[in-house]
């Protein structure tokens, strides 16, 4: 379990840093982000949480985990909006970071250089097993990287991949268990993995984002 190196910014350790929490879908990234943020609040720290505006699956103004744990957040259309929405705060949480533009890297560095603890959660890989958006760069510049894992729905092993169950080559297709399942390496690369369903017609298309 991740233990905060300096939970309190005393005059002796008033430096910022970047933490990345990454893994497949259902691996507990959001739960871990919420856990860290709640502990910061218990330590009477000022916390601000952001998520990309396209991610409205559960709630527009909350970051919500798959087991219904939730904290208030500000949806923003771009990474620059995070800087505009920061007042006085000690900790900034960013969920679904894979959906942000590349500017999220400099924004995270800028915040950490200002003395803020930045906690970034996101998918390390897309459904094809390719690095997702700004995540690899964020992992490189972070002081701390935590990889979390789901349970493979086929064999019960540790899952590292998000297998898409509908046929679409779009990088971004928002969805849940109906569209994705977490698989371990062996099951993901197996020829016997569950067949991809014929593409369903997207019900919504916001800025090129399909929402099934
Ligand atoms: N196959 C699975 N493996 C692990 N957790 C799962 C699985 N399917 C559903 N869950 C639920 O998902 C929760 C994690 O949700 P969440 O933090 O939102 O994950 P993430 O943000 O990584 O998608 C777990 O605590 C568990 O209740
Ligand atoms: C693998 C993969 C996922 N997505 C989408 C599906 C969900 O809406 C989010 C991930 O949410 P979670 O909090 O990690 O469960 O991302 C996508 O658009 N493209 C992909 O390849
Ligand atoms: Zn497996």
XYZ file of N, CA and C and ligand atoms in Angstrom:
685
model
N 0.840 -1.197 0.000
C 0.000 0.000 0.000
C 0.877 1.249 0.000
N 0.420 2.264 -0.720
C 1.193 3.506 -0.802
C 1.042 4.292 0.493
N 2.166 4.641 1.098
C 2.169 5.487 2.291
C 2.767 6.832 1.881
N 2.064 7.905 2.206
C 2.517 9.222 1.802
C 3.890 9.523 2.386
N 4.837 10.002 1.553
C 6.169 10.334 2.066
C 6.134 11.545 3.002
N 5.392 12.591 2.614
C 5.252 13.797 3.446
C 3.810 14.238 3.348
N 2.963 13.783 4.235
C 1.565 14.180 4.043
C 1.367 15.648 4.384
N 2.181 16.175 5.309
C 2.014 17.587 5.672
C 3.129 18.414 5.059
N 2.740 19.512 4.437
C 3.740 20.419 3.869
C 4.207 21.388 4.953
N 5.160 20.940 5.754
C 5.727 21.826 6.773
C 6.789 22.686 6.090
N 7.276 23.729 6.747
C 8.320 24.555 6.112
C 9.536 23.720 5.719
N 9.725 22.563 6.375
C 10.904 21.743 6.064
C 10.717 20.919 4.796
N 9.481 20.605 4.463
C 9.295 19.743 3.283
C 8.251 20.331 2.323
N 8.279 21.647 2.159
C 7.246 22.286 1.345
C 7.557 22.138 -0.146
N 7.753 20.918 -0.553
C 8.007 20.649 -1.959
C 6.860 19.819 -2.520
N 6.598 19.997 -3.789
C 5.550 19.193 -4.404
C 6.122 17.956 -5.057
N 5.226 17.097 -5.552
C 5.667 15.911 -6.270
C 4.487 15.341 -7.065
N 4.795 14.386 -7.929
C 3.749 13.759 -8.755
C 3.667 12.274 -8.423
N 2.441 11.814 -8.183
C 2.180 10.379 -7.994
C 1.284 9.927 -9.152
N 1.576 8.769 -9.729
C 0.711 8.203 -10.766
C 0.151 6.871 -10.264
N -1.152 6.703 -10.414
C -1.812 5.430 -10.114
C -2.366 4.919 -11.436
N -1.884 3.782 -11.912
C -2.314 3.332 -13.239
C -2.566 1.825 -13.253
N -3.224 1.390 -14.318
C -3.558 -0.029 -14.461
C -4.704 -0.175 -15.436
N -5.261 -1.367 -15.498
C -6.369 -1.640 -16.420
C -7.680 -1.096 -15.843
N -8.747 -1.282 -16.575
C -10.065 -0.955 -16.034
C -10.369 -1.910 -14.871
N -11.108 -1.430 -13.896
C -11.549 -2.181 -12.702
C -10.383 -2.557 -11.780
N -9.226 -1.925 -11.962
C -8.064 -2.290 -11.138
C -8.028 -1.521 -9.819
N -8.943 -0.563 -9.643
C -8.989 0.178 -8.387
C -8.239 1.504 -8.433
N -8.030 2.053 -9.629
C -7.323 3.340 -9.748
C -8.111 4.453 -9.045
N -9.412 4.507 -9.337
C -10.230 5.580 -8.753
C -10.368 5.390 -7.248
N -10.545 4.140 -6.813
C -10.611 3.868 -5.367
C -9.341 4.349 -4.669
N -8.200 4.087 -5.285
C -6.921 4.464 -4.681
C -6.763 5.985 -4.667
N -7.207 6.635 -5.753
C -7.177 8.099 -5.785
C -8.052 8.657 -4.659
N -9.252 8.094 -4.515
C -10.172 8.564 -3.468
C -9.572 8.322 -2.084
N -8.946 7.157 -1.905
C -8.333 6.840 -0.593
C -7.277 7.883 -0.231
N -6.402 8.206 -1.204
C -5.325 9.163 -0.930
C -5.879 10.559 -0.649
N -6.898 10.935 -1.421
C -7.496 12.259 -1.262
C -8.199 12.375 0.097
N -8.892 11.303 0.493
C -9.602 11.342 1.783
C -8.607 11.480 2.937
N -7.462 10.793 2.829
C -6.437 10.897 3.879
C -5.859 12.314 3.928
N -5.701 12.918 2.766
C -5.195 14.298 2.733
C -6.195 15.233 3.412
N -7.487 14.978 3.170
C -8.516 15.823 3.797
C -8.506 15.640 5.318
N -8.291 14.386 5.754
C -8.215 14.128 7.202
C -7.040 14.915 7.799
N -5.973 15.065 6.992
C -4.805 15.845 7.451
C -5.027 17.352 7.270
N -6.301 17.728 7.015
C -6.727 19.127 6.889
C -6.043 19.841 5.712
N -5.807 19.097 4.663
C -5.216 19.690 3.471
C -6.327 20.151 2.527
N -6.020 21.188 1.778
C -6.951 21.684 0.748
C -6.765 20.831 -0.494
N -7.861 20.215 -0.953
C -7.773 19.287 -2.081
C -8.670 19.753 -3.226
N -8.180 19.637 -4.445
C -9.015 19.907 -5.633
C -8.868 18.719 -6.574
N -10.008 18.228 -7.087
C -9.983 17.054 -7.967
C -10.582 17.428 -9.318
N -9.911 16.973 -10.357
C -10.356 17.275 -11.726
C -10.509 15.988 -12.514
N -11.411 16.046 -13.487
C -11.519 14.941 -14.439
C -11.867 15.533 -15.800
N -11.547 14.825 -16.890
C -11.875 15.369 -18.200
C -13.383 15.435 -18.386
N -13.848 16.506 -19.001
C -15.297 16.717 -19.133
C -15.964 15.603 -19.934
N -15.222 14.893 -20.779
C -15.863 13.836 -21.582
C -16.292 12.644 -20.728
N -15.701 12.493 -19.541
C -16.014 11.321 -18.720
C -17.190 11.598 -17.795
N -18.389 11.384 -18.305
C -19.594 11.686 -17.518
C -20.365 10.403 -17.213
N -19.640 9.265 -17.165
C -20.329 7.974 -17.050
C -21.218 7.869 -15.818
N -20.661 8.218 -14.647
C -21.436 8.005 -13.422
C -22.103 9.284 -12.942
N -21.321 10.359 -12.917
C -21.827 11.605 -12.354
C -20.990 12.745 -12.901
N -21.675 13.841 -13.273
C -20.960 14.961 -13.891
C -19.935 15.584 -12.949
N -20.247 15.730 -11.667
C -19.352 16.475 -10.770
C -18.701 15.606 -9.693
N -18.742 14.309 -9.856
C -18.067 13.433 -8.895
C -17.081 12.534 -9.625
N -16.039 12.146 -8.919
C -15.213 11.029 -9.348
C -15.795 9.828 -8.623
N -16.255 8.827 -9.366
C -16.954 7.685 -8.758
C -16.257 6.392 -9.163
N -15.994 5.525 -8.185
C -15.348 4.252 -8.504
C -16.414 3.211 -8.869
N -15.976 2.066 -9.386
C -16.926 1.019 -9.770
C -17.668 0.442 -8.562
N -17.146 0.651 -7.352
C -17.903 0.186 -6.185
C -18.603 1.350 -5.485
N -18.850 2.423 -6.256
C -19.705 3.541 -5.836
C -19.117 4.443 -4.754
N -17.807 4.393 -4.545
C -17.134 5.360 -3.693
C -17.036 6.659 -4.505
N -17.223 7.826 -3.860
C -17.244 9.058 -4.657
C -16.660 10.248 -3.910
N -16.061 11.175 -4.654
C -15.655 12.477 -4.111
C -16.013 13.542 -5.150
N -16.195 14.773 -4.669
C -16.532 15.878 -5.571
C -15.360 16.188 -6.498
N -15.681 16.534 -7.734
C -14.619 16.883 -8.675
C -15.108 17.985 -9.611
N -14.155 18.578 -10.315
C -14.491 19.594 -11.319
C -14.181 19.026 -12.703
N -15.199 18.833 -13.542
C -14.914 18.398 -14.920
C -14.345 19.565 -15.712
N -13.258 19.324 -16.438
C -12.641 20.395 -17.235
C -12.456 19.931 -18.685
N -12.637 20.851 -19.643
C -12.519 20.457 -21.051
C -11.080 20.281 -21.530
N -10.116 20.906 -20.823
C -8.718 20.775 -21.240
C -7.813 20.895 -20.028
N -6.550 20.498 -20.199
C -5.608 20.526 -19.069
C -5.377 21.950 -18.563
N -5.385 22.935 -19.478
C -5.132 24.331 -19.069
C -6.189 24.823 -18.080
N -7.394 24.285 -18.185
C -8.477 24.699 -17.286
C -8.178 24.306 -15.841
N -7.327 23.316 -15.662
C -6.964 22.923 -14.285
C -6.235 24.096 -13.627
N -5.256 24.663 -14.339
C -4.494 25.791 -13.769
C -5.432 26.955 -13.446
N -6.411 27.189 -14.327
C -7.335 28.318 -14.114
C -8.240 28.086 -12.903
N -8.467 26.813 -12.568
C -9.406 26.497 -11.482
C -8.718 26.211 -10.151
N -7.400 26.417 -10.114
C -6.673 26.164 -8.861
C -6.644 27.441 -8.038
N -7.141 27.320 -6.812
C -6.991 28.456 -5.899
C -5.864 28.071 -4.950
N -6.100 28.188 -3.673
C -5.076 27.761 -2.723
C -5.302 26.285 -2.456
N -4.369 25.437 -2.837
C -4.579 24.033 -2.480
C -3.260 23.293 -2.295
N -3.338 22.236 -1.516
C -2.145 21.436 -1.192
C -2.043 20.212 -2.075
N -3.206 19.672 -2.455
C -3.245 18.423 -3.217
C -4.165 18.588 -4.418
N -3.690 18.149 -5.585
C -4.549 18.123 -6.777
C -4.671 16.670 -7.228
N -5.906 16.193 -7.354
C -6.166 14.846 -7.877
C -6.685 14.957 -9.300
N -6.200 14.092 -10.163
C -6.650 14.108 -11.573
C -7.052 12.682 -11.941
N -8.321 12.474 -12.296
C -8.772 11.123 -12.655
C -8.930 11.009 -14.169
N -8.881 9.780 -14.682
C -9.021 9.506 -16.125
C -8.036 10.351 -16.935
N -6.809 10.424 -16.458
C -5.802 11.307 -17.077
C -5.492 10.914 -18.518
N -5.753 9.654 -18.876
C -5.461 9.217 -20.257
C -6.245 10.015 -21.289
N -7.373 10.613 -20.873
C -8.202 11.367 -21.817
C -7.749 12.818 -21.998
N -6.828 13.273 -21.134
C -6.389 14.663 -21.264
C -5.418 14.826 -22.429
N -5.325 16.066 -22.913
C -4.348 16.436 -23.928
C -2.942 16.358 -23.320
N -1.919 16.434 -24.179
C -0.525 16.307 -23.715
C -0.137 17.417 -22.736
N -0.888 18.532 -22.749
C -0.604 19.645 -21.832
C -0.690 19.234 -20.368
N -1.353 18.110 -20.093
C -1.495 17.660 -18.702
C -0.126 17.363 -18.072
N 0.856 17.064 -18.923
C 2.200 16.762 -18.403
C 2.812 18.034 -17.809
N 2.815 19.115 -18.615
C 3.382 20.372 -18.103
C 2.546 20.947 -16.961
N 1.247 20.746 -17.025
C 0.387 21.232 -15.934
C 0.755 20.509 -14.627
N 0.952 19.205 -14.703
C 1.306 18.429 -13.500
C 2.667 18.879 -12.961
N 3.616 19.088 -13.875
C 4.956 19.529 -13.457
C 4.871 20.923 -12.819
N 4.106 21.810 -13.462
C 3.950 23.183 -12.942
C 3.356 23.159 -11.525
N 2.330 22.333 -11.330
C 1.690 22.262 -10.010
C 2.670 21.705 -8.970
N 3.377 20.651 -9.337
C 4.338 20.053 -8.397
C 5.441 21.056 -8.065
N 5.880 21.830 -9.076
C 6.934 22.832 -8.832
C 6.451 23.960 -7.927
N 5.119 24.168 -7.924
C 4.556 25.181 -7.015
C 4.432 24.657 -5.585
N 4.774 23.401 -5.372
C 4.710 22.834 -4.021
C 3.494 21.966 -3.782
N 2.751 21.668 -4.865
C 1.509 20.891 -4.721
C 1.782 19.401 -4.923
N 1.109 18.581 -4.132
C 1.142 17.122 -4.345
C 0.117 16.800 -5.436
N 0.578 16.201 -6.523
C -0.306 15.919 -7.664
C -0.507 14.408 -7.759
N -1.761 13.967 -7.664
C -2.064 12.530 -7.754
C -2.841 12.305 -9.055
N -2.225 11.562 -9.961
C -2.808 11.344 -11.285
C -3.219 9.881 -11.413
N -4.478 9.636 -11.781
C -4.925 8.255 -11.998
C -5.365 8.094 -13.445
N -5.025 6.960 -14.052
C -5.460 6.745 -15.433
C -5.055 5.384 -15.966
N -5.627 5.070 -17.119
C -5.311 3.805 -17.808
C -3.909 3.884 -18.394
N -3.074 2.910 -18.083
C -1.740 2.912 -18.696
C -1.814 2.447 -20.152
N -2.772 1.523 -20.451
C -2.871 0.994 -21.816
C -4.310 1.059 -22.319
N -4.429 1.179 -23.636
C -5.758 1.128 -24.240
C -6.156 -0.328 -24.500
N -7.274 -0.510 -25.172
C -7.807 -1.867 -25.396
C -6.886 -2.711 -26.286
N -5.977 -2.048 -27.014
C -5.037 -2.779 -27.869
C -3.717 -3.076 -27.159
N -3.639 -2.699 -25.896
C -2.390 -2.907 -25.152
C -1.334 -1.882 -25.496
N -1.781 -0.733 -26.065
C -0.837 0.341 -26.410
C -0.876 1.415 -25.326
N 0.260 2.095 -25.088
C 0.269 3.176 -24.090
C -0.815 4.204 -24.407
N -1.468 4.700 -23.360
C -2.658 5.536 -23.542
C -2.331 7.020 -23.300
N -2.401 7.821 -24.385
C -2.282 9.287 -24.288
C -1.054 9.732 -23.515
N -1.250 10.679 -22.577
C -0.107 11.249 -21.846
C 0.406 10.360 -20.706
N -0.217 9.193 -20.497
C 0.127 8.385 -19.315
C 1.602 7.950 -19.258
N 2.192 7.449 -20.361
C 3.598 7.021 -20.245
C 4.528 8.164 -19.854
N 4.261 9.366 -20.402
C 5.093 10.524 -20.067
C 4.905 10.912 -18.586
N 3.665 10.860 -18.143
C 3.395 11.183 -16.737
C 4.096 10.195 -15.811
N 4.088 8.918 -16.215
C 4.770 7.900 -15.392
C 6.268 8.183 -15.332
N 6.809 8.714 -16.442
C 8.255 8.997 -16.471
C 8.630 10.158 -15.558
N 7.781 11.194 -15.520
C 8.155 12.382 -14.731
C 7.701 12.296 -13.267
N 6.899 11.272 -12.936
C 6.387 11.142 -11.560
C 7.473 10.639 -10.609
N 7.399 11.126 -9.374
C 8.283 10.586 -8.326
C 7.850 9.181 -7.923
N 6.525 8.957 -7.928
C 5.980 7.685 -7.449
C 4.980 7.138 -8.465
N 5.148 5.873 -8.849
C 4.213 5.221 -9.774
C 3.697 3.944 -9.112
N 2.375 3.833 -9.016
C 1.764 2.638 -8.443
C 0.940 1.953 -9.519
N 1.281 0.691 -9.824
C 0.461 -0.079 -10.772
C -0.500 -0.934 -9.968
N -1.783 -0.776 -10.263
C -2.790 -1.589 -9.583
C -3.371 -2.578 -10.599
N -3.960 -3.660 -10.100
C -4.429 -4.726 -10.992
C -5.847 -5.143 -10.649
N -6.595 -5.472 -11.694
C -7.918 -6.064 -11.490
C -7.740 -7.585 -11.403
N -8.854 -8.292 -11.361
C -8.849 -9.757 -11.378
C -9.337 -10.191 -12.758
N -8.586 -11.093 -13.384
C -8.959 -11.590 -14.714
C -10.310 -12.298 -14.630
N -11.265 -11.847 -15.454
C -12.613 -12.425 -15.383
C -12.656 -13.841 -15.969
N -11.598 -14.239 -16.682
C -11.590 -15.584 -17.268
C -10.968 -16.609 -16.337
N -9.817 -16.273 -15.722
C -9.099 -17.303 -14.944
C -8.846 -16.924 -13.494
N -9.131 -15.670 -13.111
C -8.951 -15.281 -11.707
C -7.548 -14.834 -11.363
N -6.671 -14.780 -12.355
C -5.308 -14.300 -12.115
C -5.313 -12.762 -12.039
N -4.139 -12.180 -11.911
C -4.016 -10.725 -11.876
C -4.213 -10.170 -13.287
N -5.136 -9.221 -13.440
C -5.434 -8.676 -14.772
C -4.667 -7.387 -15.030
N -4.137 -7.296 -16.246
C -3.274 -6.175 -16.622
C -3.814 -5.477 -17.872
N -4.792 -6.091 -18.534
C -5.297 -5.597 -19.821
C -6.801 -5.332 -19.756
N -7.238 -4.363 -20.579
C -8.669 -4.063 -20.702
C -9.109 -4.553 -22.075
N -9.805 -5.665 -22.080
C -10.250 -6.264 -23.348
C -11.584 -5.652 -23.745
N -11.643 -5.131 -24.993
C -12.887 -4.516 -25.473
C -13.757 -5.598 -26.103
N -15.036 -5.612 -25.721
C -15.946 -6.682 -26.164
C -16.768 -6.303 -27.388
N -16.649 -5.066 -27.831
C -17.352 -4.666 -29.057
C -16.320 -4.297 -30.112
N -16.673 -4.463 -31.362
C -15.687 -4.170 -32.399
C -15.732 -2.689 -32.768
N -14.655 -2.003 -32.424
C -14.485 -0.593 -32.774
C -12.993 -0.317 -32.729
N -12.493 0.405 -33.719
C -11.082 0.767 -33.725
C -10.832 2.125 -33.099
N -11.913 2.790 -32.667
C -11.763 4.095 -32.018
C -10.967 3.908 -30.742
N -10.034 4.822 -30.497
C -9.270 4.741 -29.241
C -10.205 4.980 -28.049
N -11.077 5.971 -28.186
C -11.951 6.334 -27.063
C -13.361 5.825 -27.292
N -13.752 4.851 -26.493
C -15.134 4.369 -26.451
C -15.470 4.221 -24.971
N -16.261 5.160 -24.448
C -16.593 5.119 -23.019
C -17.467 3.916 -22.728
N -17.299 3.315 -21.566
C -18.147 2.174 -21.236
C -17.716 1.451 -19.981
N -18.476 0.416 -19.686
C -18.299 -0.345 -18.452
C -18.130 -1.832 -18.752
N -18.666 -2.660 -17.850
C -18.549 -4.126 -18.009
C -19.198 -4.643 -19.288
N -20.156 -3.879 -19.804
C -20.819 -4.327 -21.029
C -19.876 -4.236 -22.226
N -18.855 -3.416 -22.133
C -17.958 -3.184 -23.272
C -16.533 -3.653 -23.003
N -16.135 -3.690 -21.724
C -14.755 -4.053 -21.387
C -14.728 -5.121 -20.304
N -13.655 -5.921 -20.338
C -13.410 -6.862 -19.245
C -11.912 -6.900 -18.989
N -11.538 -7.009 -17.694
C -10.116 -7.092 -17.388
C -9.612 -8.526 -17.580
N -8.467 -8.651 -18.248
C -7.870 -9.972 -18.495
C -6.401 -9.983 -18.093
N -5.907 -11.162 -17.728
C -4.476 -11.331 -17.456
C -3.736 -11.440 -18.798
N -2.432 -11.428 -18.745
C -1.621 -11.506 -19.974
C -1.968 -12.748 -20.797
N -2.060 -13.907 -20.098
C -2.282 -15.162 -20.822
C -3.642 -15.149 -21.538
N -4.668 -14.719 -20.822
C -6.014 -14.721 -21.413
C -6.148 -13.643 -22.482
N -5.485 -12.494 -22.291
C -5.590 -11.413 -23.279
C -4.983 -11.844 -24.610
N -3.851 -12.561 -24.551
C -3.188 -12.955 -25.794
C -3.645 -14.338 -26.290
N -4.613 -14.939 -25.588
C -5.109 -16.249 -26.005
C -6.054 -16.109 -27.204
N -6.001 -17.088 -28.099
C -6.929 -17.081 -29.242
C -8.342 -17.424 -28.785
N -8.441 -17.961 -27.558
C -9.761 -18.381 -27.072
C -10.462 -17.308 -26.261
N -9.920 -16.079 -26.269
C -10.589 -15.052 -25.455
C -11.971 -14.743 -26.055
N -12.900 -14.237 -25.210
C -14.280 -14.034 -25.662
C -14.329 -13.263 -26.971
N -15.251 -13.718 -27.820
C -15.376 -13.087 -29.128
C -15.852 -11.659 -29.000
N -15.364 -10.822 -29.880
C -15.797 -9.430 -29.909
C -17.175 -9.378 -30.550
N -18.108 -8.684 -29.833
C -19.471 -8.569 -30.367
C -19.451 -7.652 -31.585
N -20.399 -7.851 -32.458
C -20.517 -6.950 -33.614
C -20.781 -5.556 -33.083
N -20.142 -4.590 -33.698
C -20.228 -3.206 -33.235
C -21.670 -2.752 -33.061
N -21.958 -2.201 -31.853
C -23.287 -1.623 -31.649
C -23.223 -0.174 -32.100
N -24.327 0.377 -32.512
C -24.323 1.766 -32.984
C -24.126 2.678 -31.797
N -23.130 3.570 -31.839
C -22.942 4.477 -30.712
C -24.182 5.334 -30.491
N -24.561 5.497 -29.213
C -25.767 6.252 -28.909
C -25.477 7.738 -28.778
N -24.223 8.085 -28.638
C -23.883 9.486 -28.435
C -22.512 9.718 -29.053
N -22.302 10.877 -29.602
C -20.990 11.173 -30.135
C -20.656 12.622 -29.801
N -19.846 12.801 -28.741
C -19.489 14.133 -28.281
C -18.034 14.378 -28.650
N -17.791 15.336 -29.496
C -16.431 15.648 -29.948
C -15.708 14.407 -30.435
N -16.397 13.587 -31.177
C -15.762 12.390 -31.721
C -15.660 11.259 -30.726
N -16.215 11.426 -29.528
C -16.157 10.378 -28.519
C -17.411 9.538 -28.607
N -17.241 8.243 -28.812
C -18.409 7.370 -28.853
C -18.764 6.921 -27.461
N -20.038 6.957 -27.166
C -20.497 6.462 -25.871
C -21.530 5.390 -26.148
N -21.190 4.131 -25.906
C -22.143 3.054 -26.214
C -23.145 2.875 -25.094
N -12.675 -8.069 -12.420
C -12.571 -7.206 -11.401
N -11.427 -7.131 -10.690
C -11.334 -6.279 -9.644
N -12.320 -5.434 -9.256
C -13.465 -5.441 -9.942
C -13.651 -6.327 -11.044
N -14.894 -6.106 -11.538
C -15.453 -5.137 -10.780
N -14.611 -4.726 -9.819
C -14.903 -3.664 -8.854
O -14.211 -2.501 -9.274
C -13.705 -1.828 -8.115
C -12.596 -0.878 -8.548
O -13.217 0.215 -9.177
P -12.434 1.510 -9.615
O -11.618 2.052 -8.492
O -13.449 2.432 -10.214
O -11.467 0.937 -10.747
P -10.781 1.690 -11.957
O -10.805 3.173 -11.671
O -9.390 1.153 -12.020
O -11.592 1.308 -13.180
C -13.303 -2.969 -7.220
O -13.230 -2.595 -5.856
C -14.436 -3.961 -7.429
O -15.516 -3.672 -6.571
C -9.396 0.411 -22.459
C -10.130 1.628 -22.931
C -11.036 2.254 -22.101
N -11.696 3.345 -22.531
C -12.659 4.017 -21.655
C -13.671 3.134 -20.998
C -13.993 3.865 -19.723
O -15.009 4.830 -20.040
C -12.688 4.587 -19.388
C -11.852 3.895 -18.334
O -12.487 3.949 -17.095
P -11.900 3.246 -15.761
O -12.133 4.284 -14.711
O -10.455 2.955 -15.965
O -12.707 2.034 -15.550
O -11.935 4.599 -20.591
C -11.457 3.876 -23.791
O -12.043 4.890 -24.179
N -10.559 3.251 -24.615
C -9.876 2.154 -24.237
O -9.054 1.624 -25.026
Zn -6.668 -14.891 -17.183
